[in-house]
XYZ file of C-alpha atoms in Angstrom:
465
model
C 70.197 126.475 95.127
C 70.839 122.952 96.601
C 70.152 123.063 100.407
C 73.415 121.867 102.317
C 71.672 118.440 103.577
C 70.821 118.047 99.957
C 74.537 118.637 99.078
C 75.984 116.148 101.330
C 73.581 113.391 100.014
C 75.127 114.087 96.144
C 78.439 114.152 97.390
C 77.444 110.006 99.264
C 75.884 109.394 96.646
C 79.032 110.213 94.399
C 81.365 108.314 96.361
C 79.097 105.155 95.872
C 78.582 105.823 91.984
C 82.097 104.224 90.559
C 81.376 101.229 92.333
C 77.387 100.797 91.563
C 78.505 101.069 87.907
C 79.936 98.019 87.532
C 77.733 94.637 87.483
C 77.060 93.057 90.363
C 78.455 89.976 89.409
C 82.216 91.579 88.832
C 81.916 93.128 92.080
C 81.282 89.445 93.416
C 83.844 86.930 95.255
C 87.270 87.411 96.892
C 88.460 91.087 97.729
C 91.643 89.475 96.058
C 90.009 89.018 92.982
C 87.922 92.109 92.494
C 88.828 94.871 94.585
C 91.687 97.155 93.003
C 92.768 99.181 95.936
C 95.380 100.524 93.791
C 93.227 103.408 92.367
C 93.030 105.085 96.237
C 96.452 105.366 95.963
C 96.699 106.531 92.505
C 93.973 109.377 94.051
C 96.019 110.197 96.552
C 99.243 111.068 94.990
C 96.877 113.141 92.028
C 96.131 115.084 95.430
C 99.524 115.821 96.408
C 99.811 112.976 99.360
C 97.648 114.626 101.653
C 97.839 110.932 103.814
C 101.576 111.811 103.993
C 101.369 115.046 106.018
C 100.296 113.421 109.212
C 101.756 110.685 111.797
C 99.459 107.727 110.189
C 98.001 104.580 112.626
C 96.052 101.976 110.932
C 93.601 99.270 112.532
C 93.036 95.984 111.535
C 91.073 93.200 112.764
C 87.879 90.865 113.613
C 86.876 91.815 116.549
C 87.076 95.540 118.224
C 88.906 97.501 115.111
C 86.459 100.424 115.630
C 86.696 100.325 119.893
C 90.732 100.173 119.541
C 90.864 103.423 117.110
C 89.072 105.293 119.173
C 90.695 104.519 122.432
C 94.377 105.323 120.420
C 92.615 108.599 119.609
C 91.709 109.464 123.147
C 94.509 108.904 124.472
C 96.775 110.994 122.495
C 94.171 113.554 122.473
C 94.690 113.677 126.078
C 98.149 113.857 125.659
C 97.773 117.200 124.065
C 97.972 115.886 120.333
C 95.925 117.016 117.531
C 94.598 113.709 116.510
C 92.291 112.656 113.492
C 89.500 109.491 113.446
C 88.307 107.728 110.673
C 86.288 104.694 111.288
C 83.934 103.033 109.160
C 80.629 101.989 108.842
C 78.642 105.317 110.576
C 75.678 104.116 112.593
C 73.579 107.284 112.266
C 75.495 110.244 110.506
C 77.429 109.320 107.266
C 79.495 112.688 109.048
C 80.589 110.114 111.759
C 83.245 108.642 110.036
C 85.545 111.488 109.769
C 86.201 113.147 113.239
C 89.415 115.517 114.302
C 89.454 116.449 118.179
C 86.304 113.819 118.379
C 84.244 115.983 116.497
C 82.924 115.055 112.979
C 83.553 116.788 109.667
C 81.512 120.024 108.894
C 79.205 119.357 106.610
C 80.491 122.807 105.029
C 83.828 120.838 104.553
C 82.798 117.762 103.716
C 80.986 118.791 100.756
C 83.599 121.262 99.431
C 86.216 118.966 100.410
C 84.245 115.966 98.328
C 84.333 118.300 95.549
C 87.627 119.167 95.085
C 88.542 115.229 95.398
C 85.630 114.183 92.753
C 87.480 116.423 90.348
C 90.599 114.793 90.643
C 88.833 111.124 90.673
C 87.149 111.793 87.318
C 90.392 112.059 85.703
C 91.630 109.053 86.748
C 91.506 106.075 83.913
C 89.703 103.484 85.882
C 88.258 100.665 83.481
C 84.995 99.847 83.179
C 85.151 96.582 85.052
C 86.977 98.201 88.179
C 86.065 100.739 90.423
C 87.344 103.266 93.041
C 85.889 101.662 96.282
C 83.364 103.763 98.415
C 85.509 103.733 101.198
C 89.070 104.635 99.416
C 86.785 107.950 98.468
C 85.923 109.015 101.664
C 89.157 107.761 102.723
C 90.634 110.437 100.438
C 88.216 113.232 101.569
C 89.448 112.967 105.211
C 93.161 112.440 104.130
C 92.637 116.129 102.330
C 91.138 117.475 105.192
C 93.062 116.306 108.027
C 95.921 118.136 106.124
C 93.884 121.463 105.556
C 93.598 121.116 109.606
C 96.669 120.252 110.052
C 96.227 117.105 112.324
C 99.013 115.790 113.426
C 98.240 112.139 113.942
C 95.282 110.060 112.468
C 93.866 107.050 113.678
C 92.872 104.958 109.812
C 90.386 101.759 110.901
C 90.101 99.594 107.488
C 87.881 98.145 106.460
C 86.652 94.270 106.493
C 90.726 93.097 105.420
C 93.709 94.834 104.994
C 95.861 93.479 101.547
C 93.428 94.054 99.186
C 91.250 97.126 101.381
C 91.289 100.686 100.196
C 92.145 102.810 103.246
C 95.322 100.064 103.815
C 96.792 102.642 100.795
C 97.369 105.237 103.668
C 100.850 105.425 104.252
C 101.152 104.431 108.157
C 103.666 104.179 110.722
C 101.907 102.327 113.108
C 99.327 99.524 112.973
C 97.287 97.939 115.829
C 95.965 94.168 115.104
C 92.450 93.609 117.047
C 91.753 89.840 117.685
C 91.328 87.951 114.269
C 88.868 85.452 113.754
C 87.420 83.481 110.940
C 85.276 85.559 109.987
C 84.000 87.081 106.112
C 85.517 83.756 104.828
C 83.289 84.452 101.450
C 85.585 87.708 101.028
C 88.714 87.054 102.528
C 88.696 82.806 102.905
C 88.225 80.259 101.974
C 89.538 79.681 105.601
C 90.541 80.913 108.744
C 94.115 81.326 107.364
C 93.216 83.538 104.146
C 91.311 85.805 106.595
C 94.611 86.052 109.095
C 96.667 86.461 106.021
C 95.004 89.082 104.212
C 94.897 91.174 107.770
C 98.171 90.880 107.681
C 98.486 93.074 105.141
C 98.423 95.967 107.262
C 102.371 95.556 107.649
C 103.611 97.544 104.708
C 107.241 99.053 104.151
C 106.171 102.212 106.079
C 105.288 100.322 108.656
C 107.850 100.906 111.293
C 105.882 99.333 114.573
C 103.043 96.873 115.485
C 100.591 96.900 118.726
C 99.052 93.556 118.847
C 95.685 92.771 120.702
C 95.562 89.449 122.149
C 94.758 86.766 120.010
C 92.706 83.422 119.134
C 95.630 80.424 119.301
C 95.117 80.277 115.287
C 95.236 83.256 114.409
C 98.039 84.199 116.707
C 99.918 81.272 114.864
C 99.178 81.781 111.431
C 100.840 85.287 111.904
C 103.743 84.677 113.374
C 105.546 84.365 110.224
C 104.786 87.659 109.806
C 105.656 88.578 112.389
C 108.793 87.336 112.662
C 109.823 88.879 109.290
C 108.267 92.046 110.626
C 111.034 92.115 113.242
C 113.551 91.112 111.148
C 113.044 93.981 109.097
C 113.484 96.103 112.039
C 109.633 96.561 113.054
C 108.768 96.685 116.506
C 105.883 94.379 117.855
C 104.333 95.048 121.606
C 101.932 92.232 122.004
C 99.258 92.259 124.978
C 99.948 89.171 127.045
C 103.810 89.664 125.867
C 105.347 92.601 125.993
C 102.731 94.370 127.465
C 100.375 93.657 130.510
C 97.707 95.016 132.263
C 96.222 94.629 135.919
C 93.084 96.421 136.852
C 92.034 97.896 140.372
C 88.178 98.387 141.163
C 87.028 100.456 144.262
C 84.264 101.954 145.654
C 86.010 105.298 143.885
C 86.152 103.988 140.231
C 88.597 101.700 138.019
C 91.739 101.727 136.961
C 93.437 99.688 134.371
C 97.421 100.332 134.838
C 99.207 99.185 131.647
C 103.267 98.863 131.365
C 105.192 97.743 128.591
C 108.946 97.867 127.550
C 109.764 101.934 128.498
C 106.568 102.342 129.462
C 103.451 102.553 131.391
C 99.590 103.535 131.247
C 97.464 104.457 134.190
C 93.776 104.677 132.161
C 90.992 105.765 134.716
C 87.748 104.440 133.660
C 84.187 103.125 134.353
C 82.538 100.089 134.267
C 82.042 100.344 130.547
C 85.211 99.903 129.641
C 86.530 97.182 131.920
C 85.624 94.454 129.267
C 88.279 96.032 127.044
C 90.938 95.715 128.815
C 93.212 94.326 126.244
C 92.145 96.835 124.115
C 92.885 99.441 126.193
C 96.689 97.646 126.980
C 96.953 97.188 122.938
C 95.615 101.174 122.275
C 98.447 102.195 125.378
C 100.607 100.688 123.598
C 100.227 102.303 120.337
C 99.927 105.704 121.942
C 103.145 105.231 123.659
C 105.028 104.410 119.935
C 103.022 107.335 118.873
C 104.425 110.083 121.794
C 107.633 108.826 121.297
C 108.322 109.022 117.941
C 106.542 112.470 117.954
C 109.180 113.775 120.558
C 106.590 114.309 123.592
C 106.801 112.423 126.656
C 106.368 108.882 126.482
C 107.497 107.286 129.163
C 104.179 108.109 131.672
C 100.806 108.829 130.648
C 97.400 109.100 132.919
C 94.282 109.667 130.851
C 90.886 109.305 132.071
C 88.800 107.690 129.933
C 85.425 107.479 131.571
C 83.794 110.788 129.629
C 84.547 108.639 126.664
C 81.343 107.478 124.736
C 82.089 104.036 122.511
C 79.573 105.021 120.574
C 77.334 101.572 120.205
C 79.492 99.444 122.572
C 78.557 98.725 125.643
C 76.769 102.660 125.874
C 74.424 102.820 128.697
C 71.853 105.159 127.118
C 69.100 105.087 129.877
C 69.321 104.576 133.809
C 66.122 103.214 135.633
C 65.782 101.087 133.617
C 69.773 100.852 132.486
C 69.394 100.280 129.163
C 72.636 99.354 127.382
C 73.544 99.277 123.614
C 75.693 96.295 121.901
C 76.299 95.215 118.493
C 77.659 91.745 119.155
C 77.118 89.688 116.149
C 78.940 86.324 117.536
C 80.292 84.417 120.552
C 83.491 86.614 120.566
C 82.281 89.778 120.537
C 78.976 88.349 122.995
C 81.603 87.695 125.650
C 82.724 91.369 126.525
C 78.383 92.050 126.933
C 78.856 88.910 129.018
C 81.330 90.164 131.483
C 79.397 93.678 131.366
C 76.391 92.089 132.986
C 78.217 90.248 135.288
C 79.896 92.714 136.963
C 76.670 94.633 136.626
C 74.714 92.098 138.627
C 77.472 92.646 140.972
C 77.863 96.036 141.184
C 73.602 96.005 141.472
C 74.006 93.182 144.178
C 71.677 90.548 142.264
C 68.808 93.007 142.582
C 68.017 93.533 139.168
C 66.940 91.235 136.204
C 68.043 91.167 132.261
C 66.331 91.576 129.415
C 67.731 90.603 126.093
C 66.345 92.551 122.631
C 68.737 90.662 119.874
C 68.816 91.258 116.381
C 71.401 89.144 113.839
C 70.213 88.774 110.457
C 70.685 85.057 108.843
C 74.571 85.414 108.231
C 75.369 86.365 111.505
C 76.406 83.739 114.995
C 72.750 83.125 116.848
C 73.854 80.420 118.692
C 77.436 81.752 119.694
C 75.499 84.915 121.218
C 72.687 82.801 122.661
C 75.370 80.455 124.739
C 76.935 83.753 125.612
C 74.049 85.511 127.119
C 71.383 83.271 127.392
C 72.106 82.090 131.352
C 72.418 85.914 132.309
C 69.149 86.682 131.156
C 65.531 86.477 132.069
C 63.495 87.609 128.908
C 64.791 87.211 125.268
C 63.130 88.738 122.411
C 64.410 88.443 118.929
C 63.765 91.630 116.374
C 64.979 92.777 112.776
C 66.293 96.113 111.553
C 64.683 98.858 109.403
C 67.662 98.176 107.347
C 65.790 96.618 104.095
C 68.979 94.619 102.725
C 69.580 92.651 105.442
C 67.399 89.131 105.480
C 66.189 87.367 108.953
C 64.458 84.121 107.749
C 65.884 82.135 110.404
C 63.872 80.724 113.053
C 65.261 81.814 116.170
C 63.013 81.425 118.514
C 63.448 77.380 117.285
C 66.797 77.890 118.010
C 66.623 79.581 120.997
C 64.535 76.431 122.389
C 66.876 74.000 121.437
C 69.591 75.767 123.693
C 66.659 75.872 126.533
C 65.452 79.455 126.067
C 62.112 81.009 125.727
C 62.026 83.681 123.594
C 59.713 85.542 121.520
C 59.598 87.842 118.251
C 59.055 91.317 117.312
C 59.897 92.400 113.780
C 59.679 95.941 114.611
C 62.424 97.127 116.110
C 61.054 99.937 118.138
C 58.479 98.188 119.213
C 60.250 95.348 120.044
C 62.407 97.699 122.333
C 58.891 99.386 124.035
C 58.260 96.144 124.732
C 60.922 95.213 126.366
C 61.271 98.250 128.481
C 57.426 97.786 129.641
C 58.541 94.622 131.601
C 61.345 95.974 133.090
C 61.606 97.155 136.233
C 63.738 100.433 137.418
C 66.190 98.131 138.989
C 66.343 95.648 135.734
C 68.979 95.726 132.955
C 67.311 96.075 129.216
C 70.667 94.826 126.636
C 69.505 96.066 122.767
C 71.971 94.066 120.947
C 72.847 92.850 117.576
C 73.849 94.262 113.764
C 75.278 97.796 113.527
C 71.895 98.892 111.561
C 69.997 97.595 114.692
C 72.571 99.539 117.099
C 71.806 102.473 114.869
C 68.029 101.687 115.326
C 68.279 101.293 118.893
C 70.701 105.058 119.189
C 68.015 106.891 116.983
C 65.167 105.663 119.373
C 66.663 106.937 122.530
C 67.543 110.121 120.629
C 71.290 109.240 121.110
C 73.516 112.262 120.061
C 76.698 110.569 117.669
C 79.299 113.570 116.574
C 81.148 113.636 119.534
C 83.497 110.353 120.717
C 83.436 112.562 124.208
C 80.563 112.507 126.884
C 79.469 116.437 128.038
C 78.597 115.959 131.325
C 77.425 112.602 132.779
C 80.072 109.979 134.644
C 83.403 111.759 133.987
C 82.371 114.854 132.180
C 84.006 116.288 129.485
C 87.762 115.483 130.012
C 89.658 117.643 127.316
């Protein structure tokens, strides 16, 4: 008899088995051109709609898709709704992805669940040359669960696009768009506009309402087609920096980011953490309100507190004395949130303190973006890989960190690069491990970093629900 750890890794390493069967070079170029999202779909009606059961939100986007979810999910959680997460990729746990109250899937469930669905997805005529993406499977799994626990709303992020992605094939009344940039142009380009485009797809005929993060000037214009036919159709759009703003108030007592939009407004208590996302937090209020409302509960008024609320790898403080603060900015975009972070840390720590950068992007990721973000907040910089085997770091950074004007160094090993960096610091210093989610997931397993829960026991805010 199979122990259960042993069952869970046969039921992963099911849901990756239709896709490593066909050749790598069919599962190559545009998700347009290869992916056939078409089969989740097809799985989920030979399940009875399970995705239909529930009060659907999907989350599309560059930049902040998984930080977005999970403040949507927090918030209605504290609004007394039974609410369902499923974000994707899992930094530690593969368990992660699938969380209901902000707790993950039972293994127990997950496995018996996964069973149940495998049997289904074996019958299905997929051709050789196609496959039922990875995701679209697990997708499926937490679709049949969420109705077994009867959740009444779940929070979908998709994956890198939304026309041709596998978890877009959830019916959804809701979508939230997080800032679009050029980015996976190999998959969803050539350019900028394929990438904006293909996002796009997250308005489908069930789509009944939008909540749009602000946005880059191209992107923001290469959707507003969309947009506009969106409306036409009769969808609703609430657009941070539109129809809905935000103002923040800082004290010696805390933070609060008030929120108001047509019919409504937000009043989000929270901590320094989450001040960067401000927009994020207008665009999740947003959605939460279209949520409430179309549920029947009270819509108009809502005051959460948000500051027992762990982003799991963004912007988590995981140590104090040294603070030591996890990131995984991979480009000048998503640099610029850790940017404001340490500024209103040095602040907050009245200049007292110094920085220490431990940054890990792989070739294919935005060196120099990050290094013009960071590099004139910080005093040491030291460059690191992953234990992540498939990702490649051949570039010279150091080279490139000297021709912005930084010294910097290089330690392959992640862990040690992080003992390292800690050593130097002081107990008044700031010690920023960021970079690729496998290097986040590095940096979480070293300081023993607990993952299940999206909620904080005890700490700055406690437990709030």
């Amino acid at each position: 008899m199979k122990s259960m750890a042993e069952q869970v890794t046969d039921t992963i390493r099911w849901i990756f088995s239709s896709y490593s069967r066909v050749p790598r070079e069919r599962r190559q170029g545009f998700d347009r051109d290869v992916r056939h999202p078409e089969w989740t779909r097809r799985l989920l009606d030979a399940l009875g709609k399970p995705d239909e059961q529930a009060y659907n939100v999907a989350v599309t986007g560059s930049k902040g898709k998984g930080s977005h979810a999970i403040l949507t999910a927090a918030m209605l959680q504290q609004a007394g709704v039974r609410v369902g997460l499923f974000t994707s990729p899992h930094l530690i746990d593969f368990l992660e992805r699938i969380r209901l109250q902000g707790l993950p899937i039972p293994e127990e469930d997950f496995v018996r669940i996964g069973q149940s669905v495998r049997e289904i997805a074996t019958q299905l005529p997929v051709p050789e040359d196609q496959y039922i993406g990875p995701v679209g499977l697990v997708a499926a799994i937490a679709a049949a669960w969420y109705r077994e626990r009867q959740a009444e709303v779940v929070v979908y992020e998709l994956g890198r696009g939304a026309r041709h992605d596998d978890v877009n094939q959830v019916v959804h009344r809701g979508a939230i768009i997080a800032p679009i940039f050029g980015e996976h142009l190999d998959r969803l380009g050539p350019t900028w506009d394929d990438v904006v485009i293909a996002k796009m797809g997250i308005l489908t005929g069930q789509t009944s309402w939008a909540a749009v993060s602000a946005q880059p000037p191209h992107s923001r214009k290469v959707m507003a087609p969309f947009l506009t036919a969106f409306r036409a159709g009769g969808g609703e759009v609430l657009e941070v920096g539109g129809e809905v703003e935000w103002s923040r108030n800082v004290s010696a007592d805390g933070a609060i980011v008030r929120i108001q939009g047509p019919g409504f407004a937000v009043e989000a208590r929270v901590d320094e953490r989450l001040l960067p996302y401000a927009d994020n937090l207008a665009a999740s209020a947003a959605a939460a309100h279209c949520v409430l409302r179309d549920l029947g509960r009270p819509a108009q008024a809502l005051e959460v507190d948000l500051r027992g609320l762990a982003l799991i790898g963004r912007l988590q403080r995981v140590e104090r004395r040294p603070d030591v603060v996890i990131d995984g900015a991979i480009h000048a975009e998503s640099a610029a949130y850790v940017r404001r972070f340490v500024e209103a840390w040095r602040v907050a720590e009245h200049g007292r303190g110094q920085v220490h950068l431990v940054l890990s992007l792989p070739d294919d990721k935005d060196a120099e973006g990050v290094l013009k973000e960071l590099g004139p907040l910080v005093h040491t910089i030291r460059f690191t890989e992953t234990t992540n085997p498939s990702l490649h770091f051949a570039r010279d950074l150091v080279a490139v960190a000297a021709s912005l004007g930084y010294a910097a160094s290089r330690e392959a090993d992640p862990h040690r690069a992080i003992q390292s960096a800690l050593a130097e610091a002081s107990p008044d210093d700031l010690v920023l491990l960021v970079g690729t989610q496998s290097f986040v997931g590095d940096a979480l397993r070293h300081f023993r970093v607990p993952t299940g829960s999206i909620w904080i026991s005890g700490g700055e805010g406690g437990m709030p629900c």
